[in-house]
Amino acid sequence: MALGFIGIDSGTAQGNCPAVWIDDEKKEVLFQGWKADDETKAVCVTDSPQAESEGIVRLPYRMVELIRRVRDEAEGS
């Protein structure tokens, strides 16, 4: 599996989370972030039921630029 590392949150002190990758083979985006708490998950599943294999992660707004880079990479493929 070859993942393209897009970047890590510039506000992360330890340099380990959140982060974004792109998988050109599967045409998917991967996010590493903070696990959503039970209250957040309960609200989210009212809009979109969650399968056992799915999860909800939280990312700070400051990562929007990295997400835009994902879009640019995907459009270039």
PDB file of C-alpha atoms in Angstrom:
ATOM      1  CA  MET A   1       0.000   0.000   0.000  1.00  0.00           C
ATOM      2  CA  ALA A   2       1.420   3.363  -1.011  1.00  0.00           C
ATOM      3  CA  LEU A   3      -0.073   6.321   0.827  1.00  0.00           C
ATOM      4  CA  GLY A   4       0.822   9.910   0.033  1.00  0.00           C
ATOM      5  CA  PHE A   5       1.388  11.926   3.183  1.00  0.00           C
ATOM      6  CA  ILE A   6      -0.288  15.317   2.828  1.00  0.00           C
ATOM      7  CA  GLY A   7       0.583  16.829   6.185  1.00  0.00           C
ATOM      8  CA  ILE A   8       0.193  17.090   9.917  1.00  0.00           C
ATOM      9  CA  ASP A   9      -1.620  19.705  11.977  1.00  0.00           C
ATOM     10  CA  SER A  10       0.691  22.688  12.420  1.00  0.00           C
ATOM     11  CA  GLY A  11      -0.684  23.230  15.917  1.00  0.00           C
ATOM     12  CA  THR A  12       0.331  19.812  17.215  1.00  0.00           C
ATOM     13  CA  ALA A  13       3.022  19.997  19.890  1.00  0.00           C
ATOM     14  CA  GLN A  14       4.074  16.331  19.772  1.00  0.00           C
ATOM     15  CA  GLY A  15       3.905  16.019  15.976  1.00  0.00           C
ATOM     16  CA  ASN A  16       1.729  12.912  15.998  1.00  0.00           C
ATOM     17  CA  CYS A  17      -1.885  13.927  15.399  1.00  0.00           C
ATOM     18  CA  PRO A  18      -4.008  14.987  13.490  1.00  0.00           C
ATOM     19  CA  ALA A  19      -2.730  14.115  10.015  1.00  0.00           C
ATOM     20  CA  VAL A  20      -3.977  13.552   6.456  1.00  0.00           C
ATOM     21  CA  TRP A  21      -2.986  11.040   3.749  1.00  0.00           C
ATOM     22  CA  ILE A  22      -4.231  10.237   0.246  1.00  0.00           C
ATOM     23  CA  ASP A  23      -4.518   6.771  -1.326  1.00  0.00           C
ATOM     24  CA  ASP A  24      -4.360   7.202  -5.113  1.00  0.00           C
ATOM     25  CA  GLU A  25      -5.016   3.506  -5.781  1.00  0.00           C
ATOM     26  CA  LYS A  26      -8.294   3.401  -3.859  1.00  0.00           C
ATOM     27  CA  LYS A  27      -9.113   7.088  -4.457  1.00  0.00           C
ATOM     28  CA  GLU A  28      -9.569   7.657  -0.723  1.00  0.00           C
ATOM     29  CA  VAL A  29      -8.566  10.188   1.917  1.00  0.00           C
ATOM     30  CA  LEU A  30      -7.344   9.046   5.345  1.00  0.00           C
ATOM     31  CA  PHE A  31      -7.621  11.194   8.460  1.00  0.00           C
ATOM     32  CA  GLN A  32      -5.954  10.729  11.829  1.00  0.00           C
ATOM     33  CA  GLY A  33      -7.617  12.760  14.528  1.00  0.00           C
ATOM     34  CA  TRP A  34      -9.047  12.760  17.996  1.00  0.00           C
ATOM     35  CA  LYS A  35     -11.750  10.177  18.678  1.00  0.00           C
ATOM     36  CA  ALA A  36     -15.179  11.699  19.037  1.00  0.00           C
ATOM     37  CA  ASP A  37     -16.744  11.365  22.481  1.00  0.00           C
ATOM     38  CA  ASP A  38     -19.988   9.443  23.008  1.00  0.00           C
ATOM     39  CA  GLU A  39     -22.145  12.579  23.042  1.00  0.00           C
ATOM     40  CA  THR A  40     -20.708  13.749  19.700  1.00  0.00           C
ATOM     41  CA  LYS A  41     -21.162  10.297  18.150  1.00  0.00           C
ATOM     42  CA  ALA A  42     -24.785  10.176  19.343  1.00  0.00           C
ATOM     43  CA  VAL A  43     -25.523  13.485  17.606  1.00  0.00           C
ATOM     44  CA  CYS A  44     -23.697  12.496  14.398  1.00  0.00           C
ATOM     45  CA  VAL A  45     -25.468   9.157  13.992  1.00  0.00           C
ATOM     46  CA  THR A  46     -28.834  10.907  13.934  1.00  0.00           C
ATOM     47  CA  ASP A  47     -27.761  12.400  10.581  1.00  0.00           C
ATOM     48  CA  SER A  48     -25.768   9.432   9.271  1.00  0.00           C
ATOM     49  CA  PRO A  49     -26.003   5.984  10.869  1.00  0.00           C
ATOM     50  CA  GLN A  50     -22.561   4.570  11.610  1.00  0.00           C
ATOM     51  CA  ALA A  51     -21.550   1.081  10.498  1.00  0.00           C
ATOM     52  CA  GLU A  52     -19.433  -1.064  12.823  1.00  0.00           C
ATOM     53  CA  SER A  53     -16.409  -0.502  10.552  1.00  0.00           C
ATOM     54  CA  GLU A  54     -16.740   3.314  10.641  1.00  0.00           C
ATOM     55  CA  GLY A  55     -15.629   5.982  13.078  1.00  0.00           C
ATOM     56  CA  ILE A  56     -15.891   9.710  13.648  1.00  0.00           C
ATOM     57  CA  VAL A  57     -12.755  11.791  14.220  1.00  0.00           C
ATOM     58  CA  ARG A  58     -12.369  15.458  15.062  1.00  0.00           C
ATOM     59  CA  LEU A  59     -10.014  17.784  13.174  1.00  0.00           C
ATOM     60  CA  PRO A  60      -9.312  21.463  13.889  1.00  0.00           C
ATOM     61  CA  TYR A  61     -10.341  24.136  11.377  1.00  0.00           C
ATOM     62  CA  ARG A  62      -6.685  25.037  10.891  1.00  0.00           C
ATOM     63  CA  MET A  63      -6.326  21.794   8.893  1.00  0.00           C
ATOM     64  CA  VAL A  64      -8.647  23.015   6.123  1.00  0.00           C
ATOM     65  CA  GLU A  65      -5.615  23.972   4.029  1.00  0.00           C
ATOM     66  CA  LEU A  66      -4.348  20.373   4.197  1.00  0.00           C
ATOM     67  CA  ILE A  67      -7.765  19.130   3.134  1.00  0.00           C
ATOM     68  CA  ARG A  68      -7.643  21.530   0.183  1.00  0.00           C
ATOM     69  CA  ARG A  69      -4.273  20.009  -0.740  1.00  0.00           C
ATOM     70  CA  VAL A  70      -5.980  16.602  -0.779  1.00  0.00           C
ATOM     71  CA  ARG A  71      -8.557  17.983  -3.213  1.00  0.00           C
ATOM     72  CA  ASP A  72      -5.803  19.377  -5.428  1.00  0.00           C
ATOM     73  CA  GLU A  73      -3.921  16.042  -5.385  1.00  0.00           C
ATOM     74  CA  ALA A  74      -7.100  14.116  -6.207  1.00  0.00           C
ATOM     75  CA  GLU A  75      -8.012  16.413  -9.081  1.00  0.00           C
ATOM     76  CA  GLY A  76      -4.485  16.044 -10.477  1.00  0.00           C
ATOM     77  CA  SER A  77      -4.711  12.236 -10.589  1.00  0.00           C
TER      78      SER A  77
END
